[in-house]
Tab-separated table of C-alpha atoms in Angstrom:
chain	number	residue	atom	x	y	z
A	1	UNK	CA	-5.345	11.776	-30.570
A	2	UNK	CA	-3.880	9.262	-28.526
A	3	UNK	CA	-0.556	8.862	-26.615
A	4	UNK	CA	2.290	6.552	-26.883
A	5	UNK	CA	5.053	5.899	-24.672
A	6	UNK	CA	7.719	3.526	-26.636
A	7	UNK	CA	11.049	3.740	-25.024
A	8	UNK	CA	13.638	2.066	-26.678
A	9	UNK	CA	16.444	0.207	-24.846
A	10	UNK	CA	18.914	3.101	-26.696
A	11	UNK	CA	18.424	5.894	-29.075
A	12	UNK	CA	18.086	4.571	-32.496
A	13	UNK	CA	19.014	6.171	-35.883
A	14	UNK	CA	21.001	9.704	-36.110
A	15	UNK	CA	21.225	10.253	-32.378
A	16	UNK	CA	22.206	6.478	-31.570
A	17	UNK	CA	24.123	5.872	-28.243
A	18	UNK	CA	24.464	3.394	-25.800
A	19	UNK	CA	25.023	5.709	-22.786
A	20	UNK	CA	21.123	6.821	-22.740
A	21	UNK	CA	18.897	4.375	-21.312
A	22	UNK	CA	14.990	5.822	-21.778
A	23	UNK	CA	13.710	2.694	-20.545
A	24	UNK	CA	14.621	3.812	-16.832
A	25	UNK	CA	14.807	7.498	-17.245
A	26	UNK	CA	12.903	9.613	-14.903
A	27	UNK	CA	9.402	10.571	-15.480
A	28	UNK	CA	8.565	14.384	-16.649
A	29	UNK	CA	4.756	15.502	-16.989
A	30	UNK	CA	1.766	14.506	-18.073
A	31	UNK	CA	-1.341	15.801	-17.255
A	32	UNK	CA	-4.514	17.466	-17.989
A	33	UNK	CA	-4.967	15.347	-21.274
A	34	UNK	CA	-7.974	14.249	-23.011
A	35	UNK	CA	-8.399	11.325	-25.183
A	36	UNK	CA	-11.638	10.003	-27.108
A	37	UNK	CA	-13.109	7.755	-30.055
A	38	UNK	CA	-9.937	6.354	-30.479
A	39	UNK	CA	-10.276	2.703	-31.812
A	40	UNK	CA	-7.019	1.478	-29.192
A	41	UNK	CA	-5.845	2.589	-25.928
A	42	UNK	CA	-5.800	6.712	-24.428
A	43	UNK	CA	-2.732	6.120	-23.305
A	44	UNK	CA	-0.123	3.027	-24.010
A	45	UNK	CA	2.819	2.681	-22.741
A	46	UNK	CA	4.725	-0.010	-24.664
A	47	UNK	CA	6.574	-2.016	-23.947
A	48	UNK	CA	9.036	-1.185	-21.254
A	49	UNK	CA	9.595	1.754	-18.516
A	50	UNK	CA	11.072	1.163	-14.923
A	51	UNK	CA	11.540	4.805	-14.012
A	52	UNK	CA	14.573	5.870	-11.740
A	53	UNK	CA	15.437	8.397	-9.498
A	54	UNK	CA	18.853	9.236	-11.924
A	55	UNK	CA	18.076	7.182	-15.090
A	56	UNK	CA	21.654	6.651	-15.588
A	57	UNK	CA	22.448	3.468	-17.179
A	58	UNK	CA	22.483	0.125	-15.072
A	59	UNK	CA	20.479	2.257	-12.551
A	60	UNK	CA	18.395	0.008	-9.468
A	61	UNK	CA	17.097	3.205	-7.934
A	62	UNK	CA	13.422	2.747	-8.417
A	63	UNK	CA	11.270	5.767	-8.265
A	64	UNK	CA	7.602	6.795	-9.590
A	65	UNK	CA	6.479	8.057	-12.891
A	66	UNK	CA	3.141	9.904	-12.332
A	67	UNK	CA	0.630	9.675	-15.103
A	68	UNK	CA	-2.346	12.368	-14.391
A	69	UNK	CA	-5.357	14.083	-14.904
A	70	UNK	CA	-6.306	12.209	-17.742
A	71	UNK	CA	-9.894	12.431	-18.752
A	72	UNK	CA	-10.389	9.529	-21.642
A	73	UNK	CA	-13.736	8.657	-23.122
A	74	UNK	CA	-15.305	6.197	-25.947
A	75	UNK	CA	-12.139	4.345	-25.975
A	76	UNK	CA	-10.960	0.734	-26.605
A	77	UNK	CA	-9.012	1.411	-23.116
A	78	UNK	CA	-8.338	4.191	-21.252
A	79	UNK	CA	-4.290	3.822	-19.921
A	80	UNK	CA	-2.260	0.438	-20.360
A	81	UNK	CA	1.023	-0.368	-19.070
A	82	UNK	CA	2.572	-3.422	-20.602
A	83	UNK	CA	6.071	-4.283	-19.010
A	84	UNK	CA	6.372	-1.470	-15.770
A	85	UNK	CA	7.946	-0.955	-12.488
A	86	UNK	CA	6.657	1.975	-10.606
A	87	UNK	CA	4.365	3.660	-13.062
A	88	UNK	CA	1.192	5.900	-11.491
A	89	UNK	CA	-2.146	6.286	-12.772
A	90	UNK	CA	-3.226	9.491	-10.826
A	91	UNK	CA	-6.824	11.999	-10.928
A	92	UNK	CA	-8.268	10.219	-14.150
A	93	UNK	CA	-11.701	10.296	-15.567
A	94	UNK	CA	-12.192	7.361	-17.370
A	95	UNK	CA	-15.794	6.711	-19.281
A	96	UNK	CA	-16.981	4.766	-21.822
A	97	UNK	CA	-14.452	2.648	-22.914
A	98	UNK	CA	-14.788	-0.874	-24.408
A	99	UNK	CA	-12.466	-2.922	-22.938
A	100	UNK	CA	-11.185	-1.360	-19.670
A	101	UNK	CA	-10.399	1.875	-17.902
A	102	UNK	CA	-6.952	0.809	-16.698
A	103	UNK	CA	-4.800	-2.329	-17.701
A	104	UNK	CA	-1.576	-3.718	-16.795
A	105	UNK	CA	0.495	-6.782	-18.117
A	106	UNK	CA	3.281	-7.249	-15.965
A	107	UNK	CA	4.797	-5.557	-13.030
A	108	UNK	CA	8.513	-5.810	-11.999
A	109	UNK	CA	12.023	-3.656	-11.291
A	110	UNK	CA	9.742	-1.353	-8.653
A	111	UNK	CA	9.169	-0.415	-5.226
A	112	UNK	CA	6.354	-3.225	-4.503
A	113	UNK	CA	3.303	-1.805	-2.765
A	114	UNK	CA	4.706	1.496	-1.607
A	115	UNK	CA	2.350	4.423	-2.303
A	116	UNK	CA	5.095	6.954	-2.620
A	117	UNK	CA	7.347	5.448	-5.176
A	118	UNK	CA	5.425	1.849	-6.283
A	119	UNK	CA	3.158	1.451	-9.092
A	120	UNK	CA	-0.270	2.698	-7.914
A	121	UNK	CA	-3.298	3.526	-9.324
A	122	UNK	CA	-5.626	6.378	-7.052
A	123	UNK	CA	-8.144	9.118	-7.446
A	124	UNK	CA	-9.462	7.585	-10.258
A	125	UNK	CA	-13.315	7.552	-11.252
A	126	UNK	CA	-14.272	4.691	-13.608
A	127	UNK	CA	-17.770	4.910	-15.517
A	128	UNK	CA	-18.544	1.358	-16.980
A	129	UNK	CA	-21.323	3.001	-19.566
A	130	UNK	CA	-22.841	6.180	-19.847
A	131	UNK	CA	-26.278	6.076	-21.473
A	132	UNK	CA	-25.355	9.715	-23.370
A	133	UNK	CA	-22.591	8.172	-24.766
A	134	UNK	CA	-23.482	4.391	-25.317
A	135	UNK	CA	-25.070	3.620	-29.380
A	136	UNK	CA	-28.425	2.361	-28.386
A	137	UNK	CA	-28.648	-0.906	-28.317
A	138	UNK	CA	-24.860	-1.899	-26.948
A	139	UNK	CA	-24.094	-3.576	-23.560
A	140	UNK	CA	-21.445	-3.113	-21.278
A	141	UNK	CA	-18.404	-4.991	-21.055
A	142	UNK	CA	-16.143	-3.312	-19.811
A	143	UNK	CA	-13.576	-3.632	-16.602
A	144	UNK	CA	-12.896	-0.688	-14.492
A	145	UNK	CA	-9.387	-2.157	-13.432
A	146	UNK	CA	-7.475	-5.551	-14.851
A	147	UNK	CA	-4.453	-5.671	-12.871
A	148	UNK	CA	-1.160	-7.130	-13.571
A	149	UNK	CA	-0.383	-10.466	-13.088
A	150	UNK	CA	2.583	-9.579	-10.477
A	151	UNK	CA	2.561	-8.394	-7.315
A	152	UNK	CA	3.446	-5.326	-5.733
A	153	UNK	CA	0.172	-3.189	-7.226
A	154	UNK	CA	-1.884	-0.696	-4.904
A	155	UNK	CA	-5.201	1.026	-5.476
A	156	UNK	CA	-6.589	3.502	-3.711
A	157	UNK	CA	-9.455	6.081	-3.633
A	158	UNK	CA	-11.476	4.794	-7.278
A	159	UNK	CA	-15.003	5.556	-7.696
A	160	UNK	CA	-16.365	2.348	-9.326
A	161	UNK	CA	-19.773	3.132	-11.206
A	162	UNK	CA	-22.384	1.397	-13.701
A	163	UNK	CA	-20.440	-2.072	-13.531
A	164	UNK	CA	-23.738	-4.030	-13.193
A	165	UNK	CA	-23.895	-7.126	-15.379
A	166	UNK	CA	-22.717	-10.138	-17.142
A	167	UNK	CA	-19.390	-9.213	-18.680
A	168	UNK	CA	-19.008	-5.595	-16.680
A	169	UNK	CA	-16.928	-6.167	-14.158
A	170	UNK	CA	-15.019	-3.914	-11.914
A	171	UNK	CA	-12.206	-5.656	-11.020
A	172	UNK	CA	-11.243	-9.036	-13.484
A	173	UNK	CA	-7.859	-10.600	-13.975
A	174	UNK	CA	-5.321	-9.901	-17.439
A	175	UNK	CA	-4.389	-11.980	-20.112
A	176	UNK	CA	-1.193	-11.728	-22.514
A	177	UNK	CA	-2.115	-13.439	-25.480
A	178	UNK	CA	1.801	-14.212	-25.756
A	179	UNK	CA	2.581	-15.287	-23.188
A	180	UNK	CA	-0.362	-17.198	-20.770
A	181	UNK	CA	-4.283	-16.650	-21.704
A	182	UNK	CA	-5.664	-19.168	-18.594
A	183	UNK	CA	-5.278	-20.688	-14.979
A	184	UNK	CA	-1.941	-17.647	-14.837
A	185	UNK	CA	-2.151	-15.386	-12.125
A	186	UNK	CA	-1.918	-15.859	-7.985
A	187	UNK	CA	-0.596	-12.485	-7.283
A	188	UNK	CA	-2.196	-10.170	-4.262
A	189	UNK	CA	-3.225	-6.530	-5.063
A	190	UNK	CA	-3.501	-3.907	-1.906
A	191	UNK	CA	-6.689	-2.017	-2.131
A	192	UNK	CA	-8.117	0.644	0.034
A	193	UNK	CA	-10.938	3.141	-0.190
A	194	UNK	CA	-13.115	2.133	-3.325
A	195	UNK	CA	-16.735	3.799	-3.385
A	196	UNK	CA	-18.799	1.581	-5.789
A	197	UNK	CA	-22.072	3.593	-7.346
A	198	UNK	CA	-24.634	1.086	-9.096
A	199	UNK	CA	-22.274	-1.749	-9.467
A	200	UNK	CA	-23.227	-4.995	-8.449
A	201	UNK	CA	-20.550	-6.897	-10.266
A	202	UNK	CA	-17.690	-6.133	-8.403
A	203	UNK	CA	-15.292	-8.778	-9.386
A	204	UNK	CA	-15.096	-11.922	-11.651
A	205	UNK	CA	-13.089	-15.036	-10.625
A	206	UNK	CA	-11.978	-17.198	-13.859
A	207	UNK	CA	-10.635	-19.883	-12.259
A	208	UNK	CA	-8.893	-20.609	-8.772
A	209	UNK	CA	-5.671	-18.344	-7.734
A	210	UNK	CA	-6.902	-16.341	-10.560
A	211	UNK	CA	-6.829	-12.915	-8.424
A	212	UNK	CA	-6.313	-12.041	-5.101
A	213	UNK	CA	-7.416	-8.965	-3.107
A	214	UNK	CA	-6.234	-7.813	0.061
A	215	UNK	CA	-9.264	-5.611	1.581
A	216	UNK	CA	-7.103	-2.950	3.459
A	217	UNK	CA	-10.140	-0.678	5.342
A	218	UNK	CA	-13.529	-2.912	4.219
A	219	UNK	CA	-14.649	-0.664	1.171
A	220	UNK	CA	-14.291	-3.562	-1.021
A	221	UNK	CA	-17.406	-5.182	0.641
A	222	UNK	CA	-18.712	-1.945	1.529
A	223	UNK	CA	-22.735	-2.093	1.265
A	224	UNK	CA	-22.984	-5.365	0.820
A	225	UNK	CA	-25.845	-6.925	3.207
A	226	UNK	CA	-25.054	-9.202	6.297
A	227	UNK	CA	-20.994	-8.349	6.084
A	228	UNK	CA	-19.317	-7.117	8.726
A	229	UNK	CA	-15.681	-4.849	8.135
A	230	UNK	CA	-13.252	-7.356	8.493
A	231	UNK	CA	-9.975	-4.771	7.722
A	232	UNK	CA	-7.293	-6.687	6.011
A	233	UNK	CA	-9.555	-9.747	4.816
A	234	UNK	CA	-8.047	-11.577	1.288
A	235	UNK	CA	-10.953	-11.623	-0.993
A	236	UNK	CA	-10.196	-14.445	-3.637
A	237	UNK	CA	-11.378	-17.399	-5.643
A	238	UNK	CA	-13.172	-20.392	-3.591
A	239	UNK	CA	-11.166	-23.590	-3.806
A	240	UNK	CA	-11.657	-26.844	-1.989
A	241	UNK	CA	-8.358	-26.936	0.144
A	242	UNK	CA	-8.924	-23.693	1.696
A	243	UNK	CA	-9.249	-24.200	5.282
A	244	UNK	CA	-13.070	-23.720	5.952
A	245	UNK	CA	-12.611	-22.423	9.948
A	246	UNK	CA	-10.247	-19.445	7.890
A	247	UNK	CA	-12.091	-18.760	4.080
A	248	UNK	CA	-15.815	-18.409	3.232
A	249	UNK	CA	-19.259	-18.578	5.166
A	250	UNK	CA	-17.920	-20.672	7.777
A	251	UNK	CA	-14.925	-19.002	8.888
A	252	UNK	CA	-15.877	-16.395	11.643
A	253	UNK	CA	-17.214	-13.145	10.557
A	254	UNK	CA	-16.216	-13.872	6.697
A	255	UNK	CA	-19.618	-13.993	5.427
A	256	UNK	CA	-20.723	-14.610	1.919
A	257	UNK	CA	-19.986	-12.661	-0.563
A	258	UNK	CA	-23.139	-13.182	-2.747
A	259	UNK	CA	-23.554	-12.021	-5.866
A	260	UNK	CA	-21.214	-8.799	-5.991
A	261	UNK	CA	-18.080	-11.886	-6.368
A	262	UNK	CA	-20.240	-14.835	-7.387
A	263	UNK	CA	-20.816	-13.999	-10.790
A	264	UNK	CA	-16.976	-15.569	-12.448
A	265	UNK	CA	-16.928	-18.824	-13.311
A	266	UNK	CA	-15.414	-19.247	-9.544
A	267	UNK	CA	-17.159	-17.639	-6.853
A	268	UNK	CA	-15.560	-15.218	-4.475
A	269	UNK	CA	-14.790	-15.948	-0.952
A	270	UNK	CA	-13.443	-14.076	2.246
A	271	UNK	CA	-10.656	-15.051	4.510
A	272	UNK	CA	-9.300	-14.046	7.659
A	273	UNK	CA	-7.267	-11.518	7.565
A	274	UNK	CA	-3.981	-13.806	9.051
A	275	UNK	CA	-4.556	-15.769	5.847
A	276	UNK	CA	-1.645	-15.607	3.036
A	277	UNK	CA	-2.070	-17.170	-0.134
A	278	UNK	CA	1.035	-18.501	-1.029
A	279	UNK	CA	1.578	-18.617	-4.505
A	280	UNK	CA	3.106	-22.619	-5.727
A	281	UNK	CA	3.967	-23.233	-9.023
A	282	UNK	CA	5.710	-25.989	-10.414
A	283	UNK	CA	7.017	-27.335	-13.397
A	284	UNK	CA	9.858	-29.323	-14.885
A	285	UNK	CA	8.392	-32.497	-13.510
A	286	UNK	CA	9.748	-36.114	-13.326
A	287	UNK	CA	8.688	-38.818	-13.255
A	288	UNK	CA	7.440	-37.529	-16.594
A	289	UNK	CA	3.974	-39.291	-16.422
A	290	UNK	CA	2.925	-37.076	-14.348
A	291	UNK	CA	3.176	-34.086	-17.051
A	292	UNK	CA	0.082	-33.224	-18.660
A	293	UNK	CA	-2.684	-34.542	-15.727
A	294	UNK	CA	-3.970	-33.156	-12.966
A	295	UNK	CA	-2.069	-31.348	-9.529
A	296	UNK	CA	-3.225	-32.655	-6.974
A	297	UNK	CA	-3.002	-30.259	-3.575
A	298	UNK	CA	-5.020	-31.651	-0.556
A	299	UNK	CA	-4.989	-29.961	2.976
A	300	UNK	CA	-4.189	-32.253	5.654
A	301	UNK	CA	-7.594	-33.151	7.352
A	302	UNK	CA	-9.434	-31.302	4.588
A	303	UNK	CA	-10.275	-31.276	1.447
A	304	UNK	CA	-8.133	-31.850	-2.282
A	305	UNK	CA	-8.300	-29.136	-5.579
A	306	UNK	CA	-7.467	-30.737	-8.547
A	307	UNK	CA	-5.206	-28.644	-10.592
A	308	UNK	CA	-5.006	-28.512	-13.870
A	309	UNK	CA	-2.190	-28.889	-16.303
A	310	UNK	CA	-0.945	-25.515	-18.353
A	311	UNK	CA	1.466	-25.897	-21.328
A	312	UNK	CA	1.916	-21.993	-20.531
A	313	UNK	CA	2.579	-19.803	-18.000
A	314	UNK	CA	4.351	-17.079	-15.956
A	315	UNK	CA	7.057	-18.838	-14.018
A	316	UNK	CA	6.507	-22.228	-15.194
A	317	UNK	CA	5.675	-22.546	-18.696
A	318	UNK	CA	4.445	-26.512	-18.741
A	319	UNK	CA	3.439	-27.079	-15.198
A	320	UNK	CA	1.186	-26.097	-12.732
A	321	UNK	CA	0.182	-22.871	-10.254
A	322	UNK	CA	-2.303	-22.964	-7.024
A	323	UNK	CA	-2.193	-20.703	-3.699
A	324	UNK	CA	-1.459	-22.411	-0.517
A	325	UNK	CA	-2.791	-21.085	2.483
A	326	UNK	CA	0.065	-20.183	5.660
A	327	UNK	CA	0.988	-22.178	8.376
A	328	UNK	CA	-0.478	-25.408	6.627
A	329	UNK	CA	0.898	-28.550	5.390
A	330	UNK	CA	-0.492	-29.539	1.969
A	331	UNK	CA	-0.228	-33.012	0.574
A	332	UNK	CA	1.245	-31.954	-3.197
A	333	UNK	CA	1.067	-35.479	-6.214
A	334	UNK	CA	0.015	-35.847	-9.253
A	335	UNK	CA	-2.558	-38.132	-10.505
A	336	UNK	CA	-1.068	-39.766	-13.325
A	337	UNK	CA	2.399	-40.653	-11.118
A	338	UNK	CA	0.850	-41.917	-7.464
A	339	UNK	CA	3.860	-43.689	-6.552
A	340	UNK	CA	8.096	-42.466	-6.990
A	341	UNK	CA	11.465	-43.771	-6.341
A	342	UNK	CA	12.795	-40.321	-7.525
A	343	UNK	CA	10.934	-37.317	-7.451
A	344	UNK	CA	11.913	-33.925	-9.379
A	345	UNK	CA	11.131	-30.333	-9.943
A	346	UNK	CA	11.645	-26.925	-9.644
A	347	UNK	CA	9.262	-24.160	-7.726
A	348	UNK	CA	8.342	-20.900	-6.936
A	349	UNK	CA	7.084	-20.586	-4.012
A	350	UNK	CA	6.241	-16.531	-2.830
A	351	UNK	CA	4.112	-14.246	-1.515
A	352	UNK	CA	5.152	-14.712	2.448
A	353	UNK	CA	4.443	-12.130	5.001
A	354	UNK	CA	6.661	-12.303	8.293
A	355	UNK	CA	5.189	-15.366	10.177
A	356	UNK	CA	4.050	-17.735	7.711
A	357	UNK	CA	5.370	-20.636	6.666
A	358	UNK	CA	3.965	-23.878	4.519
A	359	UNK	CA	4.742	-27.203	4.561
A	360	UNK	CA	4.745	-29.576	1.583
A	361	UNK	CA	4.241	-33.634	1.679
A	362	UNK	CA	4.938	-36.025	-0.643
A	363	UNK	CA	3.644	-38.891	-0.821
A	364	UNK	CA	4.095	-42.501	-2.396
A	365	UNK	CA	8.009	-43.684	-1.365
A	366	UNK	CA	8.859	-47.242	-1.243
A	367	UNK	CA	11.555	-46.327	0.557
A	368	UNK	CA	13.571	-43.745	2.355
A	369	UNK	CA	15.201	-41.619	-0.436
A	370	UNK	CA	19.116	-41.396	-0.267
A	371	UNK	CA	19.076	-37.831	-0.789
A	372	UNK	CA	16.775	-34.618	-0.623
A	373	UNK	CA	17.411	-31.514	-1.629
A	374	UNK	CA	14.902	-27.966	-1.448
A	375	UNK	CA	16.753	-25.153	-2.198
A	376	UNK	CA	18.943	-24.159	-5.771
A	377	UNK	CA	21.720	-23.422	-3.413
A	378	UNK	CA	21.406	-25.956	-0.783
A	379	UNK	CA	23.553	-29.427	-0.524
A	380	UNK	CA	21.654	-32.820	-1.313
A	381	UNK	CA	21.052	-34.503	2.396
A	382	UNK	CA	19.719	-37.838	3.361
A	383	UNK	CA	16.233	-36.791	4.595
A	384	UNK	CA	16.129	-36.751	8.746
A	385	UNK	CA	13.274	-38.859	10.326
A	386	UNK	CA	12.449	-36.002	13.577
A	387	UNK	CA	8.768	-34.067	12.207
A	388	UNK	CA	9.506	-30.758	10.975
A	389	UNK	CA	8.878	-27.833	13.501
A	390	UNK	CA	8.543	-24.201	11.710
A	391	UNK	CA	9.512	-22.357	15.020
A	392	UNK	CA	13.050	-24.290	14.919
A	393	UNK	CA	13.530	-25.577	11.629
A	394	UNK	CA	14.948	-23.478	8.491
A	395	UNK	CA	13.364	-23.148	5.465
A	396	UNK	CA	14.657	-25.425	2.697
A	397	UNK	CA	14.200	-28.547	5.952
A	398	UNK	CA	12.897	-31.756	5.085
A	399	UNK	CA	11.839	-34.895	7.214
A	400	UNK	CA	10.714	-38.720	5.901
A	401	UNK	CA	8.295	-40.551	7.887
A	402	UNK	CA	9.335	-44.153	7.141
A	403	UNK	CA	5.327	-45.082	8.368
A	404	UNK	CA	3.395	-43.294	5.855
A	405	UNK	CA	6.351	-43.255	3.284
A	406	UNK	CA	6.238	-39.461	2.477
A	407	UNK	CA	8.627	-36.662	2.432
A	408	UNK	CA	7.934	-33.161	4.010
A	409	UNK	CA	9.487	-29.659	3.319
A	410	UNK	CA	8.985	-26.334	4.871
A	411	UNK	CA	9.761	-22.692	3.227
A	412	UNK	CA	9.140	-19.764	4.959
């Protein structure tokens, strides 16, 4: 038999009442479970739980709810969260099972990265295929972990075995049929401690800012031949307007990944572990001639990724998400609108760490524009012509170089 969390917003039926909230309530136990030849999931929680230190109504107070000692087998999926906040996957065994050992949709309403009360997923042993258990005849292709697309995930102390070919991945990026199935994603994932036994596939990339891995203590290359430990590296997707002195072979000490990240449809690289990938989305564009080409985001002195168009997504559901690299500028257009006497849309820009900043140029003004304005909250200002320094300027700045008729803004 398999479980099911489903937490309604409020009691339904007989014992109806709006002053019981399940979806935050705190967590009680569950361990020492076992779960096999189910067609679905072990364990499902769906849709909603943000757990809470009181679960009173209206409660913020995020805590932990600590899912353990699971030991699921011959399974679509071992456990799935769908919408969660600080939910815990803890001491699982996790074998066999078609489609993953642990999945997540979306993470939010938590304690982001924080071990003690953040979602986390640790002291778990994942077995891709087990030749005792496996129908002759029938492949592997199966994920150890498909995180969230969200931030704020850790993993710690997983045993990664048997993920060793085309489709049998360790670590691969999620897709919610309803809401974004490609070119979604961006968000960084904290990972420590992973012991990989006869894998070779370590992670697929699907496309650029498709997932992004922040290599805590080195395990994650752990093994691999001519690497050096490099602790707090970003392992993530190659694109062309990464800065080549801080991502891949030619950045100092990266390395190359090789096969163990090379086998997505976008190989892996390294960066330096002062890199920050930004996330940048955008939608709501105008001039509307732009919608439905090509992003274009080119580093200045370096190189330009073409983005592509999405008609759905996470934050911006007919737009357009890349990571930018800190402390860069990036020159942002669009292919099919090269030139603008008014330029439009809204952003989310995220993902900084104390330091960074990124600076964003526009090109393609005639003229100076009468007004500019960054932030949702900030007053329209005509745009000053003195360069933009991050030390001294705030974020939500903007300068206009009347020269090369472009606009600048920095966030931080």
């Amino acid at each position: 038999m398999a479980f099911r969390y489903r937490m309604l917003e409020n009691p339904s039926g007989p014992s109806t009442t709006t002053t019981i909230c399940p979806r935050i309530a705190p967590m009680g136990v569950f361990e020492n479970n076992t779960v096999h030849s189910q067609g679905w999931f072990a364990l499902w929680i769906h849709e909603d739980y943000f757990p809470t230190t009181d679960g009173v109504c209206g409660s913020t107070r995020w805590d932990k709810a600590v899912f353990r000692q699971l030991f699921a087998w011959n399974n679509g999926k071992g456990p799935e969260c769908v919408n969660c906040g600080g939910v815990q996957f803890q001491d699982m065994l996790l074998v066999n099972n078609v489609e993953a050992g642990i999945e997540g949709k979306i993470l939010k309403l938590g304690n982001l990265y924080d071990p003690m009360t953040g979602p986390l997923y640790k002291n778990v042993y994942v077995v891709a295929h087990e030749d005792s258990l496996t129908p002759t005849g029938d492949r592997c292709n199966s994920r150890a972990v498909i995180p969230p697309w969200s931030p704020g995930l850790r993993i710690e102390n997983m045993i990664m075995r048997n993920f060793n070919g085309p489709n049998c991945t360790a670590l691969f990026g999620t897709v919610i049929t309803c809401l974004c199935t490609e070119l979604c994603g961006g968000y960084e994932y904290r990972i420590r401690n992973i012991t990989w036994e006869n894998t070779n596939n370590r992670a697929e990339f699907r496309w650029a800012s498709d997932v992004l891995f922040r290599d805590e203590d080195s395990s994650m290359v752990a093994g691999i031949t001519g690497l050096r430990p490099m602790n707090g590296a970003l392992i993530m997707p190659y694109a062309p307007h990464l800065p080549s002195s801080k991502c891949g072979p030619t950045a100092p000490g990266a390395g190359d990944l090789g096969p163990a990240y090379g086998q997505g449809t976008v190989r892996g690289v390294r960066c330096l572990p002062e890199v920050t990938a930004i996330r940048y989305s955008v939608g709501q564009l105008s001039p509307s001639q732009g919608v439905g080409g090509n992003m274009t985001v080119t580093l200045l002195k370096g190189n330009t990724q073409d983005v592509p168009f999405k008609s759905r997504g996470l934050t911006e559901p007919n737009g357009w998400m890349t990571t930018l690299v800190n402390n860069y500028t990036f020159e942002v257009g669009w292919r099919n609108a090269p030139a603008f006497t008014n330029l439009s849309y809204v952003a989310h820009v995220e993902n900084f760490r104390p330091g960074d900043y990124v600076i964003v140029r526009h090109s393609g003004f005639a003229k100076q524009p009468d007004r500019v304005q960054v932030l949702a909250n900030q007053k329209p200002i005509a745009p000053p012509t003195v360069p933009l320094n991050p030390a001294i300027n705030e974020t939500g700045s903007v300068y206009f170089n009347a020269t090369g008729k472009y606009v600048e803004y920095l966030r931080k």
